[in-house]
Amino acid sequence: MALFSKKEAERSAERAVPRHIAIILDGNGRWAKKRGLPRTAGHAVGAETMRKITRYCRDIGVEYLSLYVFSTENWNRPPEEVAELMRLLEKYLYEAIDDMAKENLRIVIFGDKSRLSPKIRSLIERTDEITSHIEGFQVNLCLNYGGRDEIVRAARRYAQDVAEGRANDIDEAGFSQYLYSAGLPDPELLIRPGGEMRTSNFLMWQLAYSEMYFVDTLWPDFTPHDIDKAIDEYLRRDRRFGKVKE
Ligand code: IPE
Ligand code: IPE
Ligand code: MG
């Protein structure tokens, strides 16, 4: 069920919204700490926020939503926290399997699956299978994802294809096709809640010309209204792409 009225959805749909929004889900731990709760309580609320914001983005006409949920660096957290994050991801995927068809939701994993548990990998196989039958809104779930890792993997495969005659030359357009995001438009807008002003190894290639929106609100407190504010700010930006203004 959508979080906001149908009228609001229609109003939003009339606006120009970015085709692709990327979000770094940050601030769960601090949200919990402020309330005297364990960090993991923040992750549980953050997972609910992720569901709500996903539906909202779909309803206002965004086509692709890239969500940074677990980085290649996040393995360096205490094992109990990593285990809880993995448990929540498992729950998310498990529930998504039931909902994807009726919610018209495609889920694509960006990241190295080999380090994930067999249980999570088998849930991903099921979401992949369902996604292949759905056309529509797409969530790129960035899970064990690192921007540098993605680029190194792409370079390795591309170089091998050139060496074995399957590709001619190495160029930007060709390179993009070896990334998890092959065929997708780059995000026009990156949103990072939680107050930090950095990209923390997220979508290093794809964010080259994205508008960046940083906000102090912690992710568990993030609402559809915050998405609207970010889009309004994005619409006010002057995107020049290196050219001079007419
Ligand atoms: C984001 O919240 C969740 C993940 C990185 C997995 P954090 O856990 O980073 O929360 P803070 O930044 O410590 O508050
Ligand atoms: C970025 O948040 C990674 C995810 C949200 C998945 P972090 O909390 O891990 O990033 P840093 O440590 O503040 O750079
Ligand atoms: Mg953080």
mmCIF file of C-alpha atoms and ligand atoms in Angstrom:
data_model
loop_
_atom_site.group_PDB
_atom_site.id
_atom_site.type_symbol
_atom_site.label_atom_id
_atom_site.label_comp_id
_atom_site.label_asym_id
_atom_site.label_seq_id
_atom_site.Cartn_x
_atom_site.Cartn_y
_atom_site.Cartn_z
ATOM 1 C CA MET A 1 0.000 0.000 0.000
ATOM 2 C CA ALA A 2 1.294 3.434 -0.907
ATOM 3 C CA LEU A 3 2.158 5.798 1.917
ATOM 4 C CA PHE A 4 0.560 8.858 0.389
ATOM 5 C CA SER A 5 -2.721 9.770 -1.284
ATOM 6 C CA LYS A 6 -3.535 9.005 -4.902
ATOM 7 C CA LYS A 7 -3.910 12.716 -5.553
ATOM 8 C CA GLU A 8 -0.402 13.375 -4.297
ATOM 9 C CA ALA A 9 0.874 10.594 -6.545
ATOM 10 C CA GLU A 10 -0.844 12.139 -9.556
ATOM 11 C CA ARG A 11 0.607 15.549 -8.757
ATOM 12 C CA SER A 12 4.082 14.067 -8.466
ATOM 13 C CA ALA A 13 3.663 12.139 -11.681
ATOM 14 C CA GLU A 14 3.081 15.399 -13.531
ATOM 15 C CA ARG A 15 6.491 16.699 -12.505
ATOM 16 C CA ALA A 16 9.678 15.860 -14.290
ATOM 17 C CA VAL A 17 11.250 13.203 -12.108
ATOM 18 C CA PRO A 18 14.694 11.718 -12.676
ATOM 19 C CA ARG A 19 14.604 8.388 -14.491
ATOM 20 C CA HIS A 20 17.240 6.969 -12.171
ATOM 21 C CA ILE A 21 17.823 7.880 -8.520
ATOM 22 C CA ALA A 22 20.654 6.434 -6.412
ATOM 23 C CA ILE A 23 20.490 6.453 -2.614
ATOM 24 C CA ILE A 24 23.137 5.690 0.020
ATOM 25 C CA LEU A 25 21.134 4.359 2.961
ATOM 26 C CA ASP A 26 23.070 5.895 5.834
ATOM 27 C CA GLY A 27 22.516 6.809 9.477
ATOM 28 C CA ASN A 28 20.831 3.682 10.878
ATOM 29 C CA GLY A 29 23.396 3.216 13.640
ATOM 30 C CA ARG A 30 23.247 6.835 14.834
ATOM 31 C CA TRP A 31 19.433 6.765 14.722
ATOM 32 C CA ALA A 32 19.459 3.811 17.131
ATOM 33 C CA LYS A 33 22.189 5.219 19.360
ATOM 34 C CA LYS A 34 20.226 8.460 19.862
ATOM 35 C CA ARG A 35 17.415 6.325 21.265
ATOM 36 C CA GLY A 36 19.644 4.196 23.463
ATOM 37 C CA LEU A 37 19.013 1.165 21.223
ATOM 38 C CA PRO A 38 21.507 -1.266 19.670
ATOM 39 C CA ARG A 39 22.659 -0.291 16.147
ATOM 40 C CA THR A 40 20.809 -3.300 14.754
ATOM 41 C CA ALA A 41 17.477 -1.737 15.810
ATOM 42 C CA GLY A 42 18.316 1.106 13.408
ATOM 43 C CA HIS A 43 18.915 -1.371 10.599
ATOM 44 C CA ALA A 44 15.497 -2.953 11.166
ATOM 45 C CA VAL A 45 13.733 0.414 10.933
ATOM 46 C CA GLY A 46 15.962 1.340 7.975
ATOM 47 C CA ALA A 47 14.761 -1.767 6.128
ATOM 48 C CA GLU A 48 11.141 -0.590 6.549
ATOM 49 C CA THR A 49 12.097 2.864 5.257
ATOM 50 C CA MET A 50 13.644 1.164 2.233
ATOM 51 C CA ARG A 51 10.323 -0.536 1.409
ATOM 52 C CA LYS A 52 8.346 2.721 1.773
ATOM 53 C CA ILE A 53 10.737 4.826 -0.274
ATOM 54 C CA THR A 54 10.913 2.162 -2.987
ATOM 55 C CA ARG A 55 7.123 2.216 -3.417
ATOM 56 C CA TYR A 56 7.053 5.983 -3.428
ATOM 57 C CA CYS A 57 9.717 6.247 -6.122
ATOM 58 C CA ARG A 58 7.847 3.702 -8.232
ATOM 59 C CA ASP A 59 4.568 5.591 -7.780
ATOM 60 C CA ILE A 60 5.969 8.967 -8.866
ATOM 61 C CA GLY A 61 7.409 7.525 -12.052
ATOM 62 C CA VAL A 62 11.075 6.903 -11.312
ATOM 63 C CA GLU A 63 12.228 4.008 -13.530
ATOM 64 C CA TYR A 64 15.374 2.861 -11.709
ATOM 65 C CA LEU A 65 16.284 3.118 -8.048
ATOM 66 C CA SER A 66 19.789 2.075 -6.957
ATOM 67 C CA LEU A 67 19.979 1.404 -3.227
ATOM 68 C CA TYR A 68 23.330 1.034 -1.476
ATOM 69 C CA VAL A 69 22.584 -1.453 1.278
ATOM 70 C CA PHE A 70 25.902 -3.212 1.965
ATOM 71 C CA SER A 71 29.335 -2.185 0.756
ATOM 72 C CA THR A 72 32.453 -4.280 0.186
ATOM 73 C CA GLU A 73 33.869 -2.380 3.198
ATOM 74 C CA ASN A 74 30.920 -3.185 5.485
ATOM 75 C CA TRP A 75 32.346 -6.697 6.105
ATOM 76 C CA ASN A 76 34.771 -4.924 8.448
ATOM 77 C CA ARG A 77 31.989 -4.250 10.964
ATOM 78 C CA PRO A 78 31.554 -6.410 14.088
ATOM 79 C CA PRO A 79 30.443 -9.935 13.082
ATOM 80 C CA GLU A 80 27.164 -9.641 15.025
ATOM 81 C CA GLU A 81 26.227 -6.510 13.089
ATOM 82 C CA VAL A 82 27.118 -8.106 9.744
ATOM 83 C CA ALA A 83 25.054 -11.162 10.701
ATOM 84 C CA GLU A 84 22.040 -8.990 11.543
ATOM 85 C CA LEU A 85 22.358 -7.030 8.286
ATOM 86 C CA MET A 86 22.465 -10.328 6.380
ATOM 87 C CA ARG A 87 19.419 -11.584 8.295
ATOM 88 C CA LEU A 88 17.490 -8.427 7.364
ATOM 89 C CA LEU A 89 18.531 -8.743 3.718
ATOM 90 C CA GLU A 90 17.394 -12.345 3.717
ATOM 91 C CA LYS A 91 14.027 -11.248 5.133
ATOM 92 C CA TYR A 92 13.751 -8.459 2.551
ATOM 93 C CA LEU A 93 14.397 -10.864 -0.341
ATOM 94 C CA TYR A 94 12.096 -13.504 1.105
ATOM 95 C CA GLU A 95 9.216 -11.028 1.352
ATOM 96 C CA ALA A 96 10.038 -9.478 -2.016
ATOM 97 C CA ILE A 97 9.581 -12.867 -3.699
ATOM 98 C CA ASP A 98 5.891 -12.754 -2.705
ATOM 99 C CA ASP A 99 5.382 -9.093 -3.587
ATOM 100 C CA MET A 100 7.351 -8.437 -6.760
ATOM 101 C CA ALA A 101 4.702 -9.519 -9.256
ATOM 102 C CA LYS A 102 1.842 -7.621 -7.650
ATOM 103 C CA GLU A 103 4.018 -4.580 -6.954
ATOM 104 C CA ASN A 104 5.417 -4.642 -10.511
ATOM 105 C CA LEU A 105 8.901 -4.583 -9.031
ATOM 106 C CA ARG A 106 12.055 -5.861 -10.676
ATOM 107 C CA ILE A 107 14.993 -6.560 -8.357
ATOM 108 C CA VAL A 108 18.503 -6.700 -9.782
ATOM 109 C CA ILE A 109 21.528 -7.305 -7.564
ATOM 110 C CA PHE A 110 24.613 -5.139 -8.113
ATOM 111 C CA GLY A 111 27.582 -6.643 -6.322
ATOM 112 C CA ASP A 112 29.708 -9.730 -5.832
ATOM 113 C CA LYS A 113 27.351 -12.543 -4.882
ATOM 114 C CA SER A 114 30.103 -15.091 -4.272
ATOM 115 C CA ARG A 115 30.691 -13.966 -0.687
ATOM 116 C CA LEU A 116 26.992 -14.123 0.242
ATOM 117 C CA SER A 117 25.511 -17.106 2.064
ATOM 118 C CA PRO A 118 24.038 -20.002 0.037
ATOM 119 C CA LYS A 119 20.602 -19.068 1.462
ATOM 120 C CA ILE A 120 20.846 -15.480 0.190
ATOM 121 C CA ARG A 121 22.212 -16.664 -3.153
ATOM 122 C CA SER A 122 19.291 -19.016 -3.614
ATOM 123 C CA LEU A 123 16.820 -16.220 -2.756
ATOM 124 C CA ILE A 124 18.583 -14.048 -5.350
ATOM 125 C CA GLU A 125 18.162 -16.813 -7.935
ATOM 126 C CA ARG A 126 14.427 -16.735 -7.258
ATOM 127 C CA THR A 127 14.215 -12.929 -7.509
ATOM 128 C CA ASP A 128 16.206 -13.086 -10.775
ATOM 129 C CA GLU A 129 13.720 -15.589 -12.150
ATOM 130 C CA ILE A 130 10.714 -13.414 -11.181
ATOM 131 C CA THR A 131 12.418 -10.254 -12.483
ATOM 132 C CA SER A 132 12.861 -11.885 -15.885
ATOM 133 C CA HIS A 133 9.046 -11.975 -16.251
ATOM 134 C CA ILE A 134 8.366 -8.421 -15.102
ATOM 135 C CA GLU A 135 8.592 -5.216 -17.049
ATOM 136 C CA GLY A 136 8.574 -2.059 -15.018
ATOM 137 C CA PHE A 137 10.155 -0.294 -12.110
ATOM 138 C CA GLN A 138 13.603 -1.645 -11.241
ATOM 139 C CA VAL A 139 15.443 -1.658 -7.940
ATOM 140 C CA ASN A 140 19.188 -2.197 -8.160
ATOM 141 C CA LEU A 141 19.992 -3.641 -4.768
ATOM 142 C CA CYS A 142 23.672 -2.889 -4.215
ATOM 143 C CA LEU A 143 24.780 -5.702 -1.993
ATOM 144 C CA ASN A 144 28.421 -6.498 -1.315
ATOM 145 C CA TYR A 145 28.901 -3.710 -3.803
ATOM 146 C CA GLY A 146 32.017 -1.571 -4.281
ATOM 147 C CA GLY A 147 32.550 0.919 -7.089
ATOM 148 C CA ARG A 148 36.223 0.041 -7.435
ATOM 149 C CA ASP A 149 35.472 -3.674 -7.330
ATOM 150 C CA GLU A 150 32.903 -3.219 -10.109
ATOM 151 C CA ILE A 151 35.401 -1.315 -12.283
ATOM 152 C CA VAL A 152 38.186 -3.870 -11.761
ATOM 153 C CA ARG A 153 35.863 -6.758 -12.646
ATOM 154 C CA ALA A 154 34.661 -4.940 -15.760
ATOM 155 C CA ALA A 155 38.238 -4.153 -16.822
ATOM 156 C CA ARG A 156 39.264 -7.789 -16.374
ATOM 157 C CA ARG A 157 36.404 -9.124 -18.507
ATOM 158 C CA TYR A 158 36.728 -6.411 -21.153
ATOM 159 C CA ALA A 159 40.498 -6.965 -21.505
ATOM 160 C CA GLN A 160 39.928 -10.693 -21.829
ATOM 161 C CA ASP A 161 37.311 -10.157 -24.544
ATOM 162 C CA VAL A 162 39.742 -7.933 -26.457
ATOM 163 C CA ALA A 163 42.570 -10.473 -26.056
ATOM 164 C CA GLU A 164 40.329 -13.276 -27.330
ATOM 165 C CA GLY A 165 38.890 -11.239 -30.203
ATOM 166 C CA ARG A 166 35.345 -10.791 -28.884
ATOM 167 C CA ALA A 167 35.757 -6.997 -28.577
ATOM 168 C CA ASN A 168 37.830 -4.613 -30.676
ATOM 169 C CA ASP A 169 38.930 -1.595 -28.754
ATOM 170 C CA ILE A 170 38.474 -0.322 -25.207
ATOM 171 C CA ASP A 171 36.302 2.784 -25.051
ATOM 172 C CA GLU A 172 33.810 4.405 -22.636
ATOM 173 C CA ALA A 173 30.641 3.124 -24.283
ATOM 174 C CA GLY A 174 32.078 -0.376 -24.435
ATOM 175 C CA PHE A 175 33.260 -0.234 -20.843
ATOM 176 C CA SER A 176 29.775 0.676 -19.553
ATOM 177 C CA GLN A 177 28.486 -2.581 -20.987
ATOM 178 C CA TYR A 178 30.671 -4.590 -18.598
ATOM 179 C CA LEU A 179 29.289 -2.891 -15.487
ATOM 180 C CA TYR A 180 26.343 -4.154 -13.398
ATOM 181 C CA SER A 181 24.431 -1.166 -14.797
ATOM 182 C CA ALA A 182 24.894 -2.199 -18.473
ATOM 183 C CA GLY A 183 22.126 -0.675 -20.578
ATOM 184 C CA LEU A 184 20.749 1.615 -17.836
ATOM 185 C CA PRO A 185 20.862 5.401 -17.834
ATOM 186 C CA ASP A 186 23.259 6.875 -15.255
ATOM 187 C CA PRO A 187 21.585 8.219 -12.102
ATOM 188 C CA GLU A 188 20.651 11.869 -12.582
ATOM 189 C CA LEU A 189 20.439 12.257 -8.800
ATOM 190 C CA LEU A 190 22.358 10.798 -5.864
ATOM 191 C CA ILE A 191 20.810 11.207 -2.415
ATOM 192 C CA ARG A 192 22.813 10.608 0.757
ATOM 193 C CA PRO A 193 20.981 10.973 4.071
ATOM 194 C CA GLY A 194 22.900 10.778 7.356
ATOM 195 C CA GLY A 195 24.981 13.959 7.023
ATOM 196 C CA GLU A 196 28.185 12.571 5.468
ATOM 197 C CA MET A 197 29.332 14.252 2.270
ATOM 198 C CA ARG A 198 31.086 11.435 0.468
ATOM 199 C CA THR A 199 30.186 8.638 -1.900
ATOM 200 C CA SER A 200 31.848 5.792 0.065
ATOM 201 C CA ASN A 201 32.751 3.745 -3.039
ATOM 202 C CA PHE A 202 29.241 3.849 -4.551
ATOM 203 C CA LEU A 203 28.719 3.765 -8.354
ATOM 204 C CA MET A 204 32.050 5.443 -9.089
ATOM 205 C CA TRP A 205 31.660 5.270 -12.856
ATOM 206 C CA GLN A 206 27.938 5.971 -13.082
ATOM 207 C CA LEU A 207 27.896 9.037 -10.774
ATOM 208 C CA ALA A 208 30.341 11.001 -12.970
ATOM 209 C CA TYR A 209 27.686 13.616 -13.823
ATOM 210 C CA SER A 210 25.028 12.984 -11.183
ATOM 211 C CA GLU A 211 23.661 15.798 -9.077
ATOM 212 C CA MET A 212 24.568 15.166 -5.429
ATOM 213 C CA TYR A 213 22.094 15.832 -2.645
ATOM 214 C CA PHE A 214 23.346 15.461 0.931
ATOM 215 C CA VAL A 215 20.968 15.796 3.863
ATOM 216 C CA ASP A 216 21.338 15.413 7.648
ATOM 217 C CA THR A 217 18.135 13.385 8.110
ATOM 218 C CA LEU A 218 19.053 9.870 9.228
ATOM 219 C CA TRP A 219 17.827 7.111 6.927
ATOM 220 C CA PRO A 220 15.239 5.580 9.342
ATOM 221 C CA ASP A 221 13.599 9.061 9.553
ATOM 222 C CA PHE A 222 13.618 9.553 5.782
ATOM 223 C CA THR A 223 10.160 10.038 4.219
ATOM 224 C CA PRO A 224 8.627 10.494 0.763
ATOM 225 C CA HIS A 225 8.645 14.215 1.538
ATOM 226 C CA ASP A 226 12.462 14.070 1.666
ATOM 227 C CA ILE A 227 12.457 12.491 -1.806
ATOM 228 C CA ASP A 228 10.272 15.371 -3.027
ATOM 229 C CA LYS A 229 12.680 17.904 -1.514
ATOM 230 C CA ALA A 230 15.651 16.222 -3.185
ATOM 231 C CA ILE A 231 13.873 16.179 -6.557
ATOM 232 C CA ASP A 232 12.868 19.849 -6.190
ATOM 233 C CA GLU A 233 16.484 20.741 -5.514
ATOM 234 C CA TYR A 234 17.606 18.617 -8.465
ATOM 235 C CA LEU A 235 15.162 20.431 -10.751
ATOM 236 C CA ARG A 236 16.711 23.764 -9.728
ATOM 237 C CA ARG A 237 20.253 22.647 -10.604
ATOM 238 C CA ASP A 238 21.877 23.862 -13.770
ATOM 239 C CA ARG A 239 23.280 20.772 -15.501
ATOM 240 C CA ARG A 240 25.887 21.913 -17.995
ATOM 241 C CA PHE A 241 27.884 18.745 -18.693
ATOM 242 C CA GLY A 242 30.981 20.818 -19.351
ATOM 243 C CA LYS A 243 29.359 23.112 -21.900
ATOM 244 C CA VAL A 244 28.798 26.838 -21.497
ATOM 245 C CA LYS A 245 25.343 28.172 -20.840
ATOM 246 C CA GLU A 246 23.484 29.502 -23.901
HETATM 247 C C1 IPE B 1 23.687 2.446 6.995
HETATM 248 O O1 IPE B 1 23.701 2.902 8.286
HETATM 249 C C2 IPE B 1 23.586 0.939 6.872
HETATM 250 C C3 IPE B 1 24.782 0.309 6.321
HETATM 251 C C4 IPE B 1 25.911 0.881 6.012
HETATM 252 C C5 IPE B 1 24.738 -1.112 6.104
HETATM 253 P P1 IPE B 1 25.007 2.838 9.183
HETATM 254 O O2 IPE B 1 25.032 1.512 9.859
HETATM 255 O O3 IPE B 1 26.216 3.197 8.418
HETATM 256 O O4 IPE B 1 24.674 3.971 10.258
HETATM 257 P P2 IPE B 1 25.663 5.035 10.839
HETATM 258 O O5 IPE B 1 26.279 5.754 9.690
HETATM 259 O O6 IPE B 1 26.675 4.284 11.643
HETATM 260 O O7 IPE B 1 24.797 5.919 11.670
HETATM 261 C C1 IPE B 2 28.008 3.532 3.002
HETATM 262 O O1 IPE B 2 27.781 3.793 4.341
HETATM 263 C C2 IPE B 2 27.634 2.125 2.667
HETATM 264 C C3 IPE B 2 26.197 1.832 2.698
HETATM 265 C C4 IPE B 2 25.247 2.665 3.028
HETATM 266 C C5 IPE B 2 25.827 0.502 2.301
HETATM 267 P P1 IPE B 2 28.931 3.609 5.436
HETATM 268 O O2 IPE B 2 28.361 4.070 6.719
HETATM 269 O O3 IPE B 2 29.451 2.239 5.378
HETATM 270 O O4 IPE B 2 30.028 4.613 4.880
HETATM 271 P P2 IPE B 2 31.155 5.445 5.631
HETATM 272 O O5 IPE B 2 31.899 4.476 6.504
HETATM 273 O O6 IPE B 2 30.468 6.503 6.426
HETATM 274 O O7 IPE B 2 31.965 6.044 4.536
HETATM 275 MG MG MG B 3 27.192 4.933 8.060
#
